PDB file of C-alpha atoms in Angstrom:
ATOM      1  CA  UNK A   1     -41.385  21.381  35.154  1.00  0.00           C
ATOM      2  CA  UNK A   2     -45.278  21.592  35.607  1.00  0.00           C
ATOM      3  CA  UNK A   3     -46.343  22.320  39.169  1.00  0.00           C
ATOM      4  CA  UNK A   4     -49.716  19.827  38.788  1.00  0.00           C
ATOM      5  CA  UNK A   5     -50.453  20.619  43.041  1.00  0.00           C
ATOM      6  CA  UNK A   6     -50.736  23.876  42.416  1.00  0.00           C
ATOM      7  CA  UNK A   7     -53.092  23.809  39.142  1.00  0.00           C
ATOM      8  CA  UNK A   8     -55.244  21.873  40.870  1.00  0.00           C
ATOM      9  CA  UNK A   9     -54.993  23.357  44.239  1.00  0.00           C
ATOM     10  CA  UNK A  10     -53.600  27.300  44.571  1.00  0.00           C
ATOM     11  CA  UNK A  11     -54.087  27.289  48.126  1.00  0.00           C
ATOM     12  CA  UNK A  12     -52.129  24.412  49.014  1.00  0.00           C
ATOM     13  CA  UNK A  13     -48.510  26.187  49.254  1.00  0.00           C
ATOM     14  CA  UNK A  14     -50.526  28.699  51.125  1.00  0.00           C
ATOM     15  CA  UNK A  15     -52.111  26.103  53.752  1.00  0.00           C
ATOM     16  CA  UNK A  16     -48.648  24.586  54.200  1.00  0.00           C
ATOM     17  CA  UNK A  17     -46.959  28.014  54.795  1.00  0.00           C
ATOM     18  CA  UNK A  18     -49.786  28.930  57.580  1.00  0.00           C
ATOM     19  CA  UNK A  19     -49.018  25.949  59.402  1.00  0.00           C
ATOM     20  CA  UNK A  20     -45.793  25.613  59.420  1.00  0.00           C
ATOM     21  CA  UNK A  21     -45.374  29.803  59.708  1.00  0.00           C
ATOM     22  CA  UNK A  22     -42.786  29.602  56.964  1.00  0.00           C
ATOM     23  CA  UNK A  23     -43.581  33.222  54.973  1.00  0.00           C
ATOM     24  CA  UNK A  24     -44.015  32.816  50.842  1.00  0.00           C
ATOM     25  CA  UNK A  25     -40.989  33.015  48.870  1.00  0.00           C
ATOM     26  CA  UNK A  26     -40.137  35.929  47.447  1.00  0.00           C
ATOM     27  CA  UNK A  27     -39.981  35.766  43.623  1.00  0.00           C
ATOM     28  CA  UNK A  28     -36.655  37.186  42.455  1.00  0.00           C
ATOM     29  CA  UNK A  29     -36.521  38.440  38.699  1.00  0.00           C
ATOM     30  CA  UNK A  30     -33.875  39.248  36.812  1.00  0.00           C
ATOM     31  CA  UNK A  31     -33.612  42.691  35.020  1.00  0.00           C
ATOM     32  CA  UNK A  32     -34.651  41.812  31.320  1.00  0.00           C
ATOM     33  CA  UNK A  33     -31.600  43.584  29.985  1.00  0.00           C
ATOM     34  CA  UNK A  34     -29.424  40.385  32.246  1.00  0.00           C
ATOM     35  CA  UNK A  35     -32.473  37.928  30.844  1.00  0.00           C
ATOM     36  CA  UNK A  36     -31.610  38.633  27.509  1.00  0.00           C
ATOM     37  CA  UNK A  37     -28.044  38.730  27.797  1.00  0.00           C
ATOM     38  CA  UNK A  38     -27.992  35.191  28.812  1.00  0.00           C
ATOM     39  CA  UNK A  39     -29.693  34.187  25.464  1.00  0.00           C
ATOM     40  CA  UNK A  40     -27.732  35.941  23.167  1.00  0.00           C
ATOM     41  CA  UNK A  41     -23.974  34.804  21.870  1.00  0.00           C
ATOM     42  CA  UNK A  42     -21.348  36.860  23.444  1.00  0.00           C
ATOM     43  CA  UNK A  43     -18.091  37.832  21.348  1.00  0.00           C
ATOM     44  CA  UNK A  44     -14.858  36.636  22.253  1.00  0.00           C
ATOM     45  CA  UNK A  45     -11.632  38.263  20.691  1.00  0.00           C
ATOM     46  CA  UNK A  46      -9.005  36.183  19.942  1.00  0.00           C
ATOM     47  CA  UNK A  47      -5.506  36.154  21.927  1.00  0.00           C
ATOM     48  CA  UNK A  48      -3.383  38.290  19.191  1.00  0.00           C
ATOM     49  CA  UNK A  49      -0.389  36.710  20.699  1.00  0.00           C
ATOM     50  CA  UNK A  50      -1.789  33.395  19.649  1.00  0.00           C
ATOM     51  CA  UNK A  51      -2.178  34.302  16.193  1.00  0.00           C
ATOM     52  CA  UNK A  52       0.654  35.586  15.898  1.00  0.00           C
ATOM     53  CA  UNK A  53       2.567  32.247  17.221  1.00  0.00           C
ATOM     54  CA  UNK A  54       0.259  30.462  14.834  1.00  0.00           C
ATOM     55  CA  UNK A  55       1.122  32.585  11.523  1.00  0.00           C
ATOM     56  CA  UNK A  56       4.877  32.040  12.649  1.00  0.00           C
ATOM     57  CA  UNK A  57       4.695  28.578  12.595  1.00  0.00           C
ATOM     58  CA  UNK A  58       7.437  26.793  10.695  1.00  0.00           C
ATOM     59  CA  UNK A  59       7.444  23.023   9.394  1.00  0.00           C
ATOM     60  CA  UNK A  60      10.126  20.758   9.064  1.00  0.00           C
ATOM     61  CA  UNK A  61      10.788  17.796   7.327  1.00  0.00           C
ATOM     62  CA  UNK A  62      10.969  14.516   9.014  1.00  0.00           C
ATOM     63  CA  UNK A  63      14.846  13.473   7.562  1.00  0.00           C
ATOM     64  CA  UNK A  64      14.346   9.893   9.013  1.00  0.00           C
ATOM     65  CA  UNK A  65      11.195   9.212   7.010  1.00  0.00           C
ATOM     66  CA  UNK A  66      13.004  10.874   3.832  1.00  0.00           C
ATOM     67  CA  UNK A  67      16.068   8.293   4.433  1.00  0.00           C
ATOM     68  CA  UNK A  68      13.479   5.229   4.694  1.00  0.00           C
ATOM     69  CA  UNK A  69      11.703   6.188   1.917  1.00  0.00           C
ATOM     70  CA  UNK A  70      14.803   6.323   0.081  1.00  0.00           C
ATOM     71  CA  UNK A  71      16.436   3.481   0.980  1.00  0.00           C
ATOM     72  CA  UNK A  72      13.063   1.216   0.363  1.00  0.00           C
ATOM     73  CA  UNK A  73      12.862   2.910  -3.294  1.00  0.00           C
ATOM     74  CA  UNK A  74      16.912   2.316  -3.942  1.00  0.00           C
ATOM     75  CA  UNK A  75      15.975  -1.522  -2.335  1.00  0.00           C
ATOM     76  CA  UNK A  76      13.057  -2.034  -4.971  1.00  0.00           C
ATOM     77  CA  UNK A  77      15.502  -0.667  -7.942  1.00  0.00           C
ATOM     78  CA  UNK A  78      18.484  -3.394  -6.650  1.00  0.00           C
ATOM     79  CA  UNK A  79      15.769  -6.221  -6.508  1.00  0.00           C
ATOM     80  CA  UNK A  80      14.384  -5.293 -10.001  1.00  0.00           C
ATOM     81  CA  UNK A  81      17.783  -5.177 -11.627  1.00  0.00           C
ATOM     82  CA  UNK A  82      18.890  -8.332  -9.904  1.00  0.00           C
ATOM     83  CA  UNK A  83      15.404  -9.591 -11.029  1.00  0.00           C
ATOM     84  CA  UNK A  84      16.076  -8.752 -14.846  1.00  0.00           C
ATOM     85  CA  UNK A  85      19.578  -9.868 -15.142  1.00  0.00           C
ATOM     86  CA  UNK A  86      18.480 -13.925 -13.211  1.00  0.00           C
ATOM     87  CA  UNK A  87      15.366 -13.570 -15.870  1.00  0.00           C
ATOM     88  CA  UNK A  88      17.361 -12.738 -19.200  1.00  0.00           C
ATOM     89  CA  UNK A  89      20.232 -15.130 -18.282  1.00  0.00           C
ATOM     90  CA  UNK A  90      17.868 -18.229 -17.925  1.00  0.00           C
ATOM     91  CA  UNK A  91      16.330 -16.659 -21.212  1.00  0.00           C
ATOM     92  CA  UNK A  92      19.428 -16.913 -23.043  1.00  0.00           C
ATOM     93  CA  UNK A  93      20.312 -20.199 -21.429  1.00  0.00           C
ATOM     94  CA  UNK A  94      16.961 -21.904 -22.384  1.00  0.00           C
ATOM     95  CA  UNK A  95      17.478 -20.548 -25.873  1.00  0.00           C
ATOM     96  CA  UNK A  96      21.099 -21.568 -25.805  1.00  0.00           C
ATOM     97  CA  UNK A  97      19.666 -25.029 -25.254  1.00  0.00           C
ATOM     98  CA  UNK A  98      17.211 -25.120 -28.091  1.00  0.00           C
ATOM     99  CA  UNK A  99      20.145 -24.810 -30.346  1.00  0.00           C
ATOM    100  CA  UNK A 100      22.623 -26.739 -28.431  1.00  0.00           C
ATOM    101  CA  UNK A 101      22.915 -30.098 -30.242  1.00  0.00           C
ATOM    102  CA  UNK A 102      24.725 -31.394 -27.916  1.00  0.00           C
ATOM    103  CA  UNK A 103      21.554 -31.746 -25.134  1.00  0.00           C
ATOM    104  CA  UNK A 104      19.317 -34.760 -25.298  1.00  0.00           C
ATOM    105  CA  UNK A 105      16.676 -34.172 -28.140  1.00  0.00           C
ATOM    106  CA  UNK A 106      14.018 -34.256 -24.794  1.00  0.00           C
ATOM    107  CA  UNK A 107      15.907 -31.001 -23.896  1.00  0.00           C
ATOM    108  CA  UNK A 108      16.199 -29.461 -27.190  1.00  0.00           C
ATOM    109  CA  UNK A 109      12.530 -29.816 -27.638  1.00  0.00           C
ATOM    110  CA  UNK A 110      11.424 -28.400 -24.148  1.00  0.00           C
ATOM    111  CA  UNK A 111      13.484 -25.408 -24.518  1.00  0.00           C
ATOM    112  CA  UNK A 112      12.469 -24.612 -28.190  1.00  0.00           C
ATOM    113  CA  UNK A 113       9.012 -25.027 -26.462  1.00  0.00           C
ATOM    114  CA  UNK A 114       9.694 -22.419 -23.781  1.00  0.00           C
ATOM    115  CA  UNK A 115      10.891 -19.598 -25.832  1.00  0.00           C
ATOM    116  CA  UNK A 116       8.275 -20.148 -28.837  1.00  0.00           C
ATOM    117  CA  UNK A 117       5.997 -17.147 -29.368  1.00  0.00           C
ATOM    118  CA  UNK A 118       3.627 -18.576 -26.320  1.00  0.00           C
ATOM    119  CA  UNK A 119       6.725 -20.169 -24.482  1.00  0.00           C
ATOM    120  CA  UNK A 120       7.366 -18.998 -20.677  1.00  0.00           C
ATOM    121  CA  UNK A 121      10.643 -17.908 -21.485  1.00  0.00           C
ATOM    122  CA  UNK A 122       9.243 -16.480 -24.987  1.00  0.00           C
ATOM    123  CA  UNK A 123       9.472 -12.848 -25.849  1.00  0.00           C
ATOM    124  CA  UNK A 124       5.807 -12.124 -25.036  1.00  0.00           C
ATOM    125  CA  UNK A 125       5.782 -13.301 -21.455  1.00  0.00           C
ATOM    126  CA  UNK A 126       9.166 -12.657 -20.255  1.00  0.00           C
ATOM    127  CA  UNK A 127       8.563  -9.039 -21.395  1.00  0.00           C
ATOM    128  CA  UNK A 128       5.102  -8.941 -19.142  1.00  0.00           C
ATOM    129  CA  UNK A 129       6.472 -10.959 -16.212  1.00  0.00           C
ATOM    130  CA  UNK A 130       9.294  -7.976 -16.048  1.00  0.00           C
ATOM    131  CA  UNK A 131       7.130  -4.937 -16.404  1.00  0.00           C
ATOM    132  CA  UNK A 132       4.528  -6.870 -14.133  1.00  0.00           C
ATOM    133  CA  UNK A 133       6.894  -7.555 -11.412  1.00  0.00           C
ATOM    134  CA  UNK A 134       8.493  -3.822 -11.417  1.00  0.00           C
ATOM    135  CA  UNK A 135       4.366  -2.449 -11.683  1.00  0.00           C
ATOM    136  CA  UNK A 136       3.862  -4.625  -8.390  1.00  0.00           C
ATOM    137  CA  UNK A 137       7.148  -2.629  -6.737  1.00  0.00           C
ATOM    138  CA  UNK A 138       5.581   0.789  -6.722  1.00  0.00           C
ATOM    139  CA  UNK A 139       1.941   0.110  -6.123  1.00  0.00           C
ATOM    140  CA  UNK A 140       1.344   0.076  -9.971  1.00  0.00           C
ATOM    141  CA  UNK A 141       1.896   3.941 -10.129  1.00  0.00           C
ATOM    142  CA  UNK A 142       2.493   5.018 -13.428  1.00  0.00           C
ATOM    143  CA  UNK A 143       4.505   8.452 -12.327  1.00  0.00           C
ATOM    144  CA  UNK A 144       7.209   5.853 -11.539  1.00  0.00           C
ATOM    145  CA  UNK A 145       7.286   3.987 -14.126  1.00  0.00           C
ATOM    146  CA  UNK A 146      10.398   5.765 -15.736  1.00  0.00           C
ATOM    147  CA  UNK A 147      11.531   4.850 -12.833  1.00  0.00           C
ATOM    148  CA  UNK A 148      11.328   1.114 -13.146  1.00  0.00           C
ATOM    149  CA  UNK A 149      12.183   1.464 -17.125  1.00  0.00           C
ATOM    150  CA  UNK A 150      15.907   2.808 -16.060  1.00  0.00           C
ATOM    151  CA  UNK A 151      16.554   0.136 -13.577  1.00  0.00           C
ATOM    152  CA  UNK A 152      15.315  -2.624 -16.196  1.00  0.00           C
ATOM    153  CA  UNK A 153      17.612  -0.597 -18.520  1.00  0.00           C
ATOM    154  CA  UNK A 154      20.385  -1.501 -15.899  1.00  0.00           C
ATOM    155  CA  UNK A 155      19.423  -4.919 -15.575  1.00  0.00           C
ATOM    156  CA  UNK A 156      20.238  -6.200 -18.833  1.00  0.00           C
ATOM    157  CA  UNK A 157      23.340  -4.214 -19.469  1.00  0.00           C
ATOM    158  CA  UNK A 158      24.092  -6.598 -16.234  1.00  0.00           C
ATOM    159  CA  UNK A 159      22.809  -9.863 -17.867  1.00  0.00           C
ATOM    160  CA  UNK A 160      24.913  -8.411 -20.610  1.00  0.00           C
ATOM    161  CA  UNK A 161      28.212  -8.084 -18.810  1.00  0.00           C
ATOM    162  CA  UNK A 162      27.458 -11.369 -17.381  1.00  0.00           C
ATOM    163  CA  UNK A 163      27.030 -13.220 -20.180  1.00  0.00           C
ATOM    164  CA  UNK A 164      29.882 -12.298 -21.382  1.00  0.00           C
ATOM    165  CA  UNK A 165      28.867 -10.374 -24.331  1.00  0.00           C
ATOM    166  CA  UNK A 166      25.938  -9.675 -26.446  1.00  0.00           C
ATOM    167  CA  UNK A 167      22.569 -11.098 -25.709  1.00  0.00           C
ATOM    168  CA  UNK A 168      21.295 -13.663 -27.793  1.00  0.00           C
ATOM    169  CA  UNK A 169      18.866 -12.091 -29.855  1.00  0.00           C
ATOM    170  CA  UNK A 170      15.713 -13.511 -27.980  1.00  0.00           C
ATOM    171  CA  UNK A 171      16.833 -11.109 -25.133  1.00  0.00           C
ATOM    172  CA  UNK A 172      16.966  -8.297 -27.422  1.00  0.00           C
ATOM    173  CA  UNK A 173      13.702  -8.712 -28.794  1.00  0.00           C
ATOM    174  CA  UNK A 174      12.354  -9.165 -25.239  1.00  0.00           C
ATOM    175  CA  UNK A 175      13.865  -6.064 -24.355  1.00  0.00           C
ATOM    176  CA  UNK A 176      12.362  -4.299 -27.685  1.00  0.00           C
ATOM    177  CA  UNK A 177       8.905  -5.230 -25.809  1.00  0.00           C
ATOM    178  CA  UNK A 178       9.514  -4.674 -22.448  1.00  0.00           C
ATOM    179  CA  UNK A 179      10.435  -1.118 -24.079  1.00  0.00           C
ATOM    180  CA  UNK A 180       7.111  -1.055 -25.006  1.00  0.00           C
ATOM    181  CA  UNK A 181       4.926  -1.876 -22.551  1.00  0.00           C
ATOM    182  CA  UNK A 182       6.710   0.572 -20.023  1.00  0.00           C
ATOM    183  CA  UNK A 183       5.638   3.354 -22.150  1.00  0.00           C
ATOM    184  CA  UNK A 184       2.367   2.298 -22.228  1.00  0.00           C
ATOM    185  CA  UNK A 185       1.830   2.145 -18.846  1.00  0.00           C
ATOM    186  CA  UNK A 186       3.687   5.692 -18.236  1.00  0.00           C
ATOM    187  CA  UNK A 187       1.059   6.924 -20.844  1.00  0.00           C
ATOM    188  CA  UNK A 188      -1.659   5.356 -18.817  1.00  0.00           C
ATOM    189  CA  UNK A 189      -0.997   8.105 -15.956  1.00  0.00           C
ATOM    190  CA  UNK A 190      -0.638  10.601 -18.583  1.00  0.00           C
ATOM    191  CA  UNK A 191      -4.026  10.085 -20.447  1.00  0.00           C
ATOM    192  CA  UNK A 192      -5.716   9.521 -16.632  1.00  0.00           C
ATOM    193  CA  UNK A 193      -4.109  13.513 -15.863  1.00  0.00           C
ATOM    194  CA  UNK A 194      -5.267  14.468 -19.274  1.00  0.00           C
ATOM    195  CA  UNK A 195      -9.298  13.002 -18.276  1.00  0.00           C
ATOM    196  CA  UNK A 196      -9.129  14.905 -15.270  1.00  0.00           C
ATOM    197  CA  UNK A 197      -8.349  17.899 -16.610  1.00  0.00           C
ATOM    198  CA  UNK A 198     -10.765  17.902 -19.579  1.00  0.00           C
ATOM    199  CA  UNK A 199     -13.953  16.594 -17.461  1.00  0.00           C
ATOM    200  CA  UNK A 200     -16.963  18.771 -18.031  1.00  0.00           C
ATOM    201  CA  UNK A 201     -18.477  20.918 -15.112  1.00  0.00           C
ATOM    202  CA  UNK A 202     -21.333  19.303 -13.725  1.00  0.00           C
ATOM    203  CA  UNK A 203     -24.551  21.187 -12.426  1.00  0.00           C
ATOM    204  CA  UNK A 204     -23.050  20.846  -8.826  1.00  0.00           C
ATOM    205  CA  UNK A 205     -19.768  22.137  -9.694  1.00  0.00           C
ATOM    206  CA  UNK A 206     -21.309  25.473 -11.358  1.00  0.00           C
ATOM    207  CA  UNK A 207     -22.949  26.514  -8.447  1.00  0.00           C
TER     208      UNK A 207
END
């Protein structure tokens, strides 16, 4: 802090001091060695017992986090196999219906509609309803889309059993596509590893 009494008047501590007979303070310096010691970073070793307790440390899995995980990922398979086997029955009932002659022609005609090549219960959008809903089970991941495949796999052997026998061949060909389209999105992860690995250096990285 500026002393501005003193620039503009030296004497005045001086006056003061005679008048009051207080004596002048006596300056005290530090040593410069002790002034420069205070400036300067000082070295600290490290507690080797620390380290030590550090270097020893030992992680361990949380088990109860494991189980939940485990449980949620067996819960998404059950719901996607239950899923497949409601889907592919009320495929092969709706197509059962477009050659039933036995329904009203108004029924005949609705369900030939549904499982035509655009239909809702068609091949084309049964097959990406399934792969869609078991994509929207894992976050979309495609490292877990084997995964899904095997419990769709599991799925319509269960339609299969409960129908009572084979499919009819809508159901086949739906599975044919749904075939399809898992691999395609397991090769999506594939090709995105592949890009990742392959990506060129760029100046930052060199450097």
């Amino acid at each position: 802090m500026i002393d501005l009494i003193s620039r503009v008047n030296p004497n005045y501590q001086k006056s003061i001091d005679a008048v009051s007979g207080a004596k002048p303070a006596e300056k005290t310096e530090k040593p410069a060695d002790e002034a420069v010691k205070e400036n300067v970073d000082t070295y600290v070793p490290e507690d080797k017992n620390k380290v030590e307790e550090d270097a020893g440390t030992t992680y361990k899995p949380n088990a109860a986090l494991v189980k939940a995980m485990k449980d949620e990922q067996a819960a998404n398979q059950q719901k996607f196999i239950d899923m497949m086997k409601s889907m592919l029955n009320k495929q092969g009932k709706v197509f059962g219906e477009s050659t039933d002659y036995t329904v009203s022609a108004e029924v005949q005609a609705a369900a030939k509609e549904a499982i035509s090549e655009d239909g809702y219960w068609g091949v084309k959008q049964t097959s990406e309803r399934m792969v869609n809903f078991g994509k929207a089970l894992v976050g979309g991941d495609p490292a877990r889309a084997g995964e899904m495949r095997d419990a769709f796999i599991k799925g319509y052997e269960a339609a299969t059993k409960a129908w009572g026998g084979a499919l009819p061949s809508i159901a086949k060909e739906t599975y044919d596509a749904s075939m399809k389209l898992f691999d395609e999105w397991e090769n999506e992860g594939k090709k995105n590893d592949e890009s990742v690995e392959e990506a060129p250096e760029t100046e930052g990285s060199k450097e």
